[in-house]
CSV table of C-alpha atoms and ligand atoms in Angstrom, one decimal:
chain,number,residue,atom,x,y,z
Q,1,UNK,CA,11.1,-12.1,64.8
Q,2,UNK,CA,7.9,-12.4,65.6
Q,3,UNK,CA,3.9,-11.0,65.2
Q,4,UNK,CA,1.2,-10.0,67.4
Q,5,UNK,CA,-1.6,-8.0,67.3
Q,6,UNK,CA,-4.0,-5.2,68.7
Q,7,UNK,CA,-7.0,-3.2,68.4
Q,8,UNK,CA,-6.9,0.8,69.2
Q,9,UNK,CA,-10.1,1.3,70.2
Q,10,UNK,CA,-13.7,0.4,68.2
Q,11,UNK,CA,-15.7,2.0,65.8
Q,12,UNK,CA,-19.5,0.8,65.5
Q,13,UNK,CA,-22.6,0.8,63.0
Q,14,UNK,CA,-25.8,-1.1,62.3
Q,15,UNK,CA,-24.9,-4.2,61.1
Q,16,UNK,CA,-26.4,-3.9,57.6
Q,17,UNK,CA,-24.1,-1.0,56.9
Q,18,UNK,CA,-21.1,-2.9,57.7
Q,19,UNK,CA,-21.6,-6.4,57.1
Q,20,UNK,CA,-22.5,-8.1,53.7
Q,21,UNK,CA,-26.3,-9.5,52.8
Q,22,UNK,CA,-27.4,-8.2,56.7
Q,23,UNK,CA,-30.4,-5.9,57.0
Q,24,UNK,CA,-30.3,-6.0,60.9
Q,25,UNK,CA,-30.6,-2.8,62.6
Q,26,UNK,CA,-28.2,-4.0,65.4
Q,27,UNK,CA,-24.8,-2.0,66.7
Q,28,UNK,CA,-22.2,-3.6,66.4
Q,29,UNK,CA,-18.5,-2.4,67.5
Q,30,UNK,CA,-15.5,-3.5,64.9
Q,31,UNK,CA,-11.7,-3.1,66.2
Q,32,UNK,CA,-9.0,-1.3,64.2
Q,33,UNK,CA,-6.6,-4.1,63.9
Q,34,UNK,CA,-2.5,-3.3,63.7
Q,35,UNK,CA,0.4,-5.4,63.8
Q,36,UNK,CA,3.5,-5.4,65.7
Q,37,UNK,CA,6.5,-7.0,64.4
Q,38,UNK,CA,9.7,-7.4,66.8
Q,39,UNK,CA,12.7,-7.1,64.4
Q,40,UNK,CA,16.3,-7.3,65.1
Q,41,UNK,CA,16.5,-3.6,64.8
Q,42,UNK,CA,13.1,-2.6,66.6
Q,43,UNK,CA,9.6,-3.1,66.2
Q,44,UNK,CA,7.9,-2.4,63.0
Q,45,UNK,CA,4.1,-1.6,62.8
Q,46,UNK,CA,1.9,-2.6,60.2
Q,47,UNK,CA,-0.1,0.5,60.5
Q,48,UNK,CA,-1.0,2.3,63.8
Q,49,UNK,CA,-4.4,3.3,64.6
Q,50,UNK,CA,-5.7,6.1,65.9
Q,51,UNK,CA,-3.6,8.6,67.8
Q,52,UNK,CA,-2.5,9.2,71.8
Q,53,UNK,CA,-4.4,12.5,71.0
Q,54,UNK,CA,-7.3,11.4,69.0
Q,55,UNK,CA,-7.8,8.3,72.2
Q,56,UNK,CA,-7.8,10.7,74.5
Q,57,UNK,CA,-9.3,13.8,73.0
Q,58,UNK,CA,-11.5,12.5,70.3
Q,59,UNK,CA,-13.9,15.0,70.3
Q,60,UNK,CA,-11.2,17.2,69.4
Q,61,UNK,CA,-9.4,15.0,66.9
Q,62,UNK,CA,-11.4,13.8,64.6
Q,63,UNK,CA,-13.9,16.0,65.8
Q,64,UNK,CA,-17.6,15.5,67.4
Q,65,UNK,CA,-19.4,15.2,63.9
Q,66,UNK,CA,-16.6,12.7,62.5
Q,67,UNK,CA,-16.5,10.6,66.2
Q,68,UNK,CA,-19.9,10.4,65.7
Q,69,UNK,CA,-20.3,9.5,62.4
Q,70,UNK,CA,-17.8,6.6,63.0
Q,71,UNK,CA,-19.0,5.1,65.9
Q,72,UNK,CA,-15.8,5.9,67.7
Q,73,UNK,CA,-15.5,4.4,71.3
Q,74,UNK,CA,-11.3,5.3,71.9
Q,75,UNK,CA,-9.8,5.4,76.1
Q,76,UNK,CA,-6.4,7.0,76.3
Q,77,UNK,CA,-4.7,3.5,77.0
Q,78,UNK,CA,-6.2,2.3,73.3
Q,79,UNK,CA,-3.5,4.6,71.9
Q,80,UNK,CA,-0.9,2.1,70.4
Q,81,UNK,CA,2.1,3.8,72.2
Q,82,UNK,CA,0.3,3.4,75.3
Q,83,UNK,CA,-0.7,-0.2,74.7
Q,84,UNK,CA,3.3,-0.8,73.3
Q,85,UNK,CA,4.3,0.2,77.3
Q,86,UNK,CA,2.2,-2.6,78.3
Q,87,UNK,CA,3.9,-5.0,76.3
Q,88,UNK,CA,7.4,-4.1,77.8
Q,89,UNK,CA,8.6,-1.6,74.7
Q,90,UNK,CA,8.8,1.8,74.5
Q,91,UNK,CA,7.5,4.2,71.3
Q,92,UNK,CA,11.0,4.9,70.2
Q,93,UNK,CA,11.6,0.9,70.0
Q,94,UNK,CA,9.3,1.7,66.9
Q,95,UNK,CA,11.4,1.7,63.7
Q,96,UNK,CA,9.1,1.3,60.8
Q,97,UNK,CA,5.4,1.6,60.4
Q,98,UNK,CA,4.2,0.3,57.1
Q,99,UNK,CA,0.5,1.8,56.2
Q,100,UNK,CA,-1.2,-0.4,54.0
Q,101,UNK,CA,-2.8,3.0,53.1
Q,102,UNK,CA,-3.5,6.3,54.3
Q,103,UNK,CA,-7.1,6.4,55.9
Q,104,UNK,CA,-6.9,8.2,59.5
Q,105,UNK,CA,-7.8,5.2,61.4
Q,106,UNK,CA,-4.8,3.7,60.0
Q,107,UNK,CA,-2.4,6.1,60.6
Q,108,UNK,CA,-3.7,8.8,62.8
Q,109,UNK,CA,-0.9,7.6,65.2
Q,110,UNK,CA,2.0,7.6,63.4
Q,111,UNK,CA,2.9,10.8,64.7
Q,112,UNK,CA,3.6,9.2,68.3
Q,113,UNK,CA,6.3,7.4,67.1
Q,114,UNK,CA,8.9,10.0,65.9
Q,115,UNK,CA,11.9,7.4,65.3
Q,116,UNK,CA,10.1,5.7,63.1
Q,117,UNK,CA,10.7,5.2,59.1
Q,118,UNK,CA,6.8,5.8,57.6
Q,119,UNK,CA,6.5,3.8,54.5
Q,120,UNK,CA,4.0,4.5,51.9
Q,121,UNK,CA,3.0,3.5,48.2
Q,122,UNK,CA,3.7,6.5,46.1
Q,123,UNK,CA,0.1,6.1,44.6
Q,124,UNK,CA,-1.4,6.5,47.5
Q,125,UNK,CA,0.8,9.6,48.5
Q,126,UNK,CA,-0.5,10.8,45.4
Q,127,UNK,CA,-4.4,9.9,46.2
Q,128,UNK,CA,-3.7,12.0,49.1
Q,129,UNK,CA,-2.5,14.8,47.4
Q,130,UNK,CA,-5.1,15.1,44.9
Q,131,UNK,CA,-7.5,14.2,47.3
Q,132,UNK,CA,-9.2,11.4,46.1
Q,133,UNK,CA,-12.1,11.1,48.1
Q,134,UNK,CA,-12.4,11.4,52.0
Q,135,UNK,CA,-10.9,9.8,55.1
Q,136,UNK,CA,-7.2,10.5,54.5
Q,137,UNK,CA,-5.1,11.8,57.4
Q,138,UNK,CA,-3.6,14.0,55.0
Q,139,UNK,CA,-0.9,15.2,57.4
Q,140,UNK,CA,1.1,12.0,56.8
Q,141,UNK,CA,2.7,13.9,53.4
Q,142,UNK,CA,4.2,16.0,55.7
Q,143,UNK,CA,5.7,14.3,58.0
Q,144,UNK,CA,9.6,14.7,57.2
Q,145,UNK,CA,10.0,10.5,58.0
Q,146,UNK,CA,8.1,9.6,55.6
Q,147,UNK,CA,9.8,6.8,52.5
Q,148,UNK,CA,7.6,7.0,49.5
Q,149,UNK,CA,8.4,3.8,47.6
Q,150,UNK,CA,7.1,2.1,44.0
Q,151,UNK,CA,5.8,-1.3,43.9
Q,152,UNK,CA,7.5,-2.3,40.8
Q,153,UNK,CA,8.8,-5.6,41.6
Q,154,UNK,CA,8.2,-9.2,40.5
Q,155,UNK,CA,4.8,-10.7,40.8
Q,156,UNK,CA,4.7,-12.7,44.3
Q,157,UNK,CA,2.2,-15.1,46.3
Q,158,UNK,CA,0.0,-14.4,43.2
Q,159,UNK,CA,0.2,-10.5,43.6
Q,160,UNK,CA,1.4,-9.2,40.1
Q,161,UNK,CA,3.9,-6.5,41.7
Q,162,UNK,CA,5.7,-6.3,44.8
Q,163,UNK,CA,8.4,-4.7,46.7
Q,164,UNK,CA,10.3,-6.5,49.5
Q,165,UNK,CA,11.1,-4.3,51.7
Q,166,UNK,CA,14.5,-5.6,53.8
Q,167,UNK,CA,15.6,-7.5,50.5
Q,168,UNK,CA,15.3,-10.8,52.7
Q,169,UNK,CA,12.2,-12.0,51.6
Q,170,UNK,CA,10.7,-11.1,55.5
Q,171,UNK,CA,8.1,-8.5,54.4
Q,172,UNK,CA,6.3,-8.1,51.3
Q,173,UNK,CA,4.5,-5.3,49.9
Q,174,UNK,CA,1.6,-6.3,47.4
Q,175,UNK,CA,-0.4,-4.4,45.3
Q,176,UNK,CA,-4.0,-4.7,47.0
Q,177,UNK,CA,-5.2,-1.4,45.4
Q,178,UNK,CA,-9.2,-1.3,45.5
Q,179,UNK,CA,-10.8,0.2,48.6
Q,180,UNK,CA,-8.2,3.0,48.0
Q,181,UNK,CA,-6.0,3.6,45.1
Q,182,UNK,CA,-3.1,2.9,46.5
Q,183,UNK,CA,-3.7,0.4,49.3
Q,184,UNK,CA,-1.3,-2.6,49.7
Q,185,UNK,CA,-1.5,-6.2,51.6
Q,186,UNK,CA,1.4,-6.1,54.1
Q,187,UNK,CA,2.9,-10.1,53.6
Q,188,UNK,CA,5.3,-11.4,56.7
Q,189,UNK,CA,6.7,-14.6,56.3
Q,190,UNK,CA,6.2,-17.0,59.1
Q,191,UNK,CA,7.9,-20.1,59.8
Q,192,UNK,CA,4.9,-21.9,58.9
Q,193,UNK,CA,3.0,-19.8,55.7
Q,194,UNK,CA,2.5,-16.6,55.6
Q,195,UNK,CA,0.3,-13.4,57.5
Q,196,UNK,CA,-1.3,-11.2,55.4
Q,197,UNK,CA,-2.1,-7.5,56.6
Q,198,UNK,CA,-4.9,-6.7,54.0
Q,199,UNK,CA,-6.4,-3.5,56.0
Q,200,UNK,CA,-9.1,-2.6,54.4
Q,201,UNK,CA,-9.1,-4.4,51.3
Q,202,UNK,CA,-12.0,-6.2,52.7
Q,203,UNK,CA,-14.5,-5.1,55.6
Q,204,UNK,CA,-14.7,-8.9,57.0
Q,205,UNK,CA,-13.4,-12.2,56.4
Q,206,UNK,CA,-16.5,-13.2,54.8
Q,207,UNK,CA,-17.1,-10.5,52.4
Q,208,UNK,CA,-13.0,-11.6,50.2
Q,209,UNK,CA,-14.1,-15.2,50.3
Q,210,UNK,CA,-17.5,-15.0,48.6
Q,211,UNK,CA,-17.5,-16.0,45.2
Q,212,UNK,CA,-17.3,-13.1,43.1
Q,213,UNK,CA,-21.4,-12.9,42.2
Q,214,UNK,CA,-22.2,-12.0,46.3
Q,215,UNK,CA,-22.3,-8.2,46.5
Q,216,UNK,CA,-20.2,-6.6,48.9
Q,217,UNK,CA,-20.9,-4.9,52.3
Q,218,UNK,CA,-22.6,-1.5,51.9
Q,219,UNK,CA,-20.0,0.2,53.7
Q,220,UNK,CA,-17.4,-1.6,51.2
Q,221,UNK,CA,-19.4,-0.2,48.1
Q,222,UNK,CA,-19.7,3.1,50.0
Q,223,UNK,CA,-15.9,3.7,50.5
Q,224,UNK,CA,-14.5,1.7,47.7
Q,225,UNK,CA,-12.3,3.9,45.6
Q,226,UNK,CA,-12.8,1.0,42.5
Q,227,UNK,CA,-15.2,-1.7,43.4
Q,228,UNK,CA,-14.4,-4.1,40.3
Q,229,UNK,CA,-10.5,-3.3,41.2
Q,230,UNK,CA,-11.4,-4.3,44.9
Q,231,UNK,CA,-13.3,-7.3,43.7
Q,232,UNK,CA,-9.5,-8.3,41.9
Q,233,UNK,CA,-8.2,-8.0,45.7
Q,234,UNK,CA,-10.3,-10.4,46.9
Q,235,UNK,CA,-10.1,-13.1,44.3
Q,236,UNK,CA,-6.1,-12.8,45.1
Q,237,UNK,CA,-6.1,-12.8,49.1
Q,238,UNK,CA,-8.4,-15.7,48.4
Q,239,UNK,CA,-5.8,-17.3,46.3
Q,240,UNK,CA,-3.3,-16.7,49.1
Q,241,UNK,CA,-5.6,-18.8,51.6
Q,242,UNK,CA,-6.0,-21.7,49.0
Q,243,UNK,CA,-2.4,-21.5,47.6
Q,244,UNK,CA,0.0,-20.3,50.5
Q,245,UNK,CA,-1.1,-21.6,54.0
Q,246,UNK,CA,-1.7,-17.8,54.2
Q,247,UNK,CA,-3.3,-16.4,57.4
Q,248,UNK,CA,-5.3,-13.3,55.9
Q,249,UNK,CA,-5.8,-10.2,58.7
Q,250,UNK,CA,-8.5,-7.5,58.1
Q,251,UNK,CA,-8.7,-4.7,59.9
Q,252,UNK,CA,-12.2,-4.3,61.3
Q,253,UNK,CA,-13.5,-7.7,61.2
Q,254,UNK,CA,-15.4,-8.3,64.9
Q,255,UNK,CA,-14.9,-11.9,64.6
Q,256,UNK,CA,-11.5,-12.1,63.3
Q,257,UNK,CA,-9.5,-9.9,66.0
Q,258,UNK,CA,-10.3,-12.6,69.3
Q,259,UNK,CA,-8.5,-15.6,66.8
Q,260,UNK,CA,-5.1,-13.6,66.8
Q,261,UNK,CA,-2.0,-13.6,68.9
Q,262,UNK,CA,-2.1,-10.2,71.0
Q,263,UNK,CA,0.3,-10.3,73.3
Q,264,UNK,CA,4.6,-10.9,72.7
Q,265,UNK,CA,4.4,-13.8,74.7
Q,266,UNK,CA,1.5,-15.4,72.0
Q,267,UNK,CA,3.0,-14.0,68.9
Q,268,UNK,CA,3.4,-16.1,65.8
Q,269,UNK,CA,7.1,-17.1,65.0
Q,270,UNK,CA,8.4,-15.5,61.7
Q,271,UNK,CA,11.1,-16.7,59.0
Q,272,UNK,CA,14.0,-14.9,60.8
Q,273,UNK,CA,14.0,-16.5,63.8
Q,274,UNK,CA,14.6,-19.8,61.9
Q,275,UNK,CA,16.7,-18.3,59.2
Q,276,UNK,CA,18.9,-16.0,61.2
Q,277,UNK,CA,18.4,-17.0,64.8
Q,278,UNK,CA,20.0,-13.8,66.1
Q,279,UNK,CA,19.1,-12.1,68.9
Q,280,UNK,CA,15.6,-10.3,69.7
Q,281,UNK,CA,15.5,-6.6,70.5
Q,282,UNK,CA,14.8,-6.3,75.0
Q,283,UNK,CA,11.8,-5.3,75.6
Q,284,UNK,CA,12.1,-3.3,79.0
Q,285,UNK,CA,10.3,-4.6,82.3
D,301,LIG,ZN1,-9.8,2.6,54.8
């Protein structure tokens, strides 16, 4: 088992919108970072990106105004299925997609991958449904794939509840609620430490590890569902770092996305392949 990562497309704004204690004017373009986990039944996804249809239609999907809006730069090859064929797989290899939560840049593109098992905190389900604030690709509730689930397990890495999702101790789902109600940090155990999938519970590396007195990033305070509830978040992905030999991934940090593995052949080595040793699933070509 193993982890790499990629961007599906980039969105862009002036840097003091986007980055904390900045008042530059300047553009700048931020990825949409996903994961791809090989698993011995598949690949799993730690969210998805935006959509074959959105990457090659955006004007359509999300629309002009929203494309706009978001800074949205998208080619029909940043679609994740499309980038997936590069890497040797095929879509239907895709067996789970965990969202760490529901915003449309996150999972926009879960519909391209129709054997796939959608898991999703029931809180944020729920967000959706009442329609707590904006951004949600609300279409995820009904998607008939979709596995509600409760975090009501045990505290772990310094999380207070959890849910492991195999029952092996592989991935962990942590309560990282903040940015939206229900968002969670996506853990995968490596054989050295541990990645963390935080999406959005922080805009950039920098903004989690400043002591708890720095304000956060415009665009943080502007989308945060609960600031002091996202300010929690980052106080426990920093305790992660310090604690866990933890390798924290946020999902539109600039900086962050040129420092991870992106291809197969690069991908970080997880528990299983240590604990379990079996064999990998082929990737084709
Ligand atoms: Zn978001």
């Amino acid at each position: 088992m193993s982890v790499f990562f990629r961007t599906t497309g980039t969105m862009g704004g002036p840097e003091f919108f986007v980055r904390p204690s900045s008042h530059s004017l300047r553009a700048v373009r931020v990825p949409v970072i996903v994961a791809v986990l090989e698993r011995p039944d598949g690949l799993l996804l730690i969210d998805t990106g935006w959509s074959r249809r959105t990457c090659a239609f955006p004007h359509d999907d999300p629309g002009l105004a929203h494309s706009l809006l978001l800074g949205l730069s998208v080619k029909p090859e940043d679609a994740l299925a499309s980038q997936l064929i590069s890497q040797g797989y095929v879509p239907s290899d895709v067996r789970h997609v965990v969202a760490t939560h529901l915003h449309a840049d996150h999972v926009g593109g879960v519909v391209d991958f129709d054997r796939a098992t959608v898991h999703v905190h029931d809180r944020e389900l729920d967000a959706t449904s009442r329609g707590l604030r904006g951004g949600y690709a609300s279409s995820v509730r009904s998607l008939p794939r979709v596995a509600p689930y409760t975090l009501d397990g045990p505290p772990a890495l310094g999380f207070p509840f959890s849910r492991d999702l195999f029952g092996d101790g592989s991935v962990l789902l942590l309560d990282g609620r903040g940015h939206t109600a229900g968002s969670v940090v996506v853990a995968v155990k490596l054989q050295e430490g541990w990645a963390l999938h935080a999406g959005d519970a922080a805009q950039y590396v920098g903004e989690y590890r400043a002591d708890d007195a720095a304000p956060p990033s415009l665009y943080a305070r502007a989308m945060s569902w609960d600031l002091s509830e996202q300010r929690r978040t980052y106080g426990l992905l920093r305790g992660a770092e310090a604690t866990l030999d933890a390798r924290v991934v946020v999902s539109h940090d600039p900086d962050l996305l040129s420092t991870l593995p992106g291809t197969k052949e690069a991908a970080w080595p997880c528990l299983w392949d240590r604990r379990k040793g079996a064999s990998k699933p082929k990737p084709r070509g």
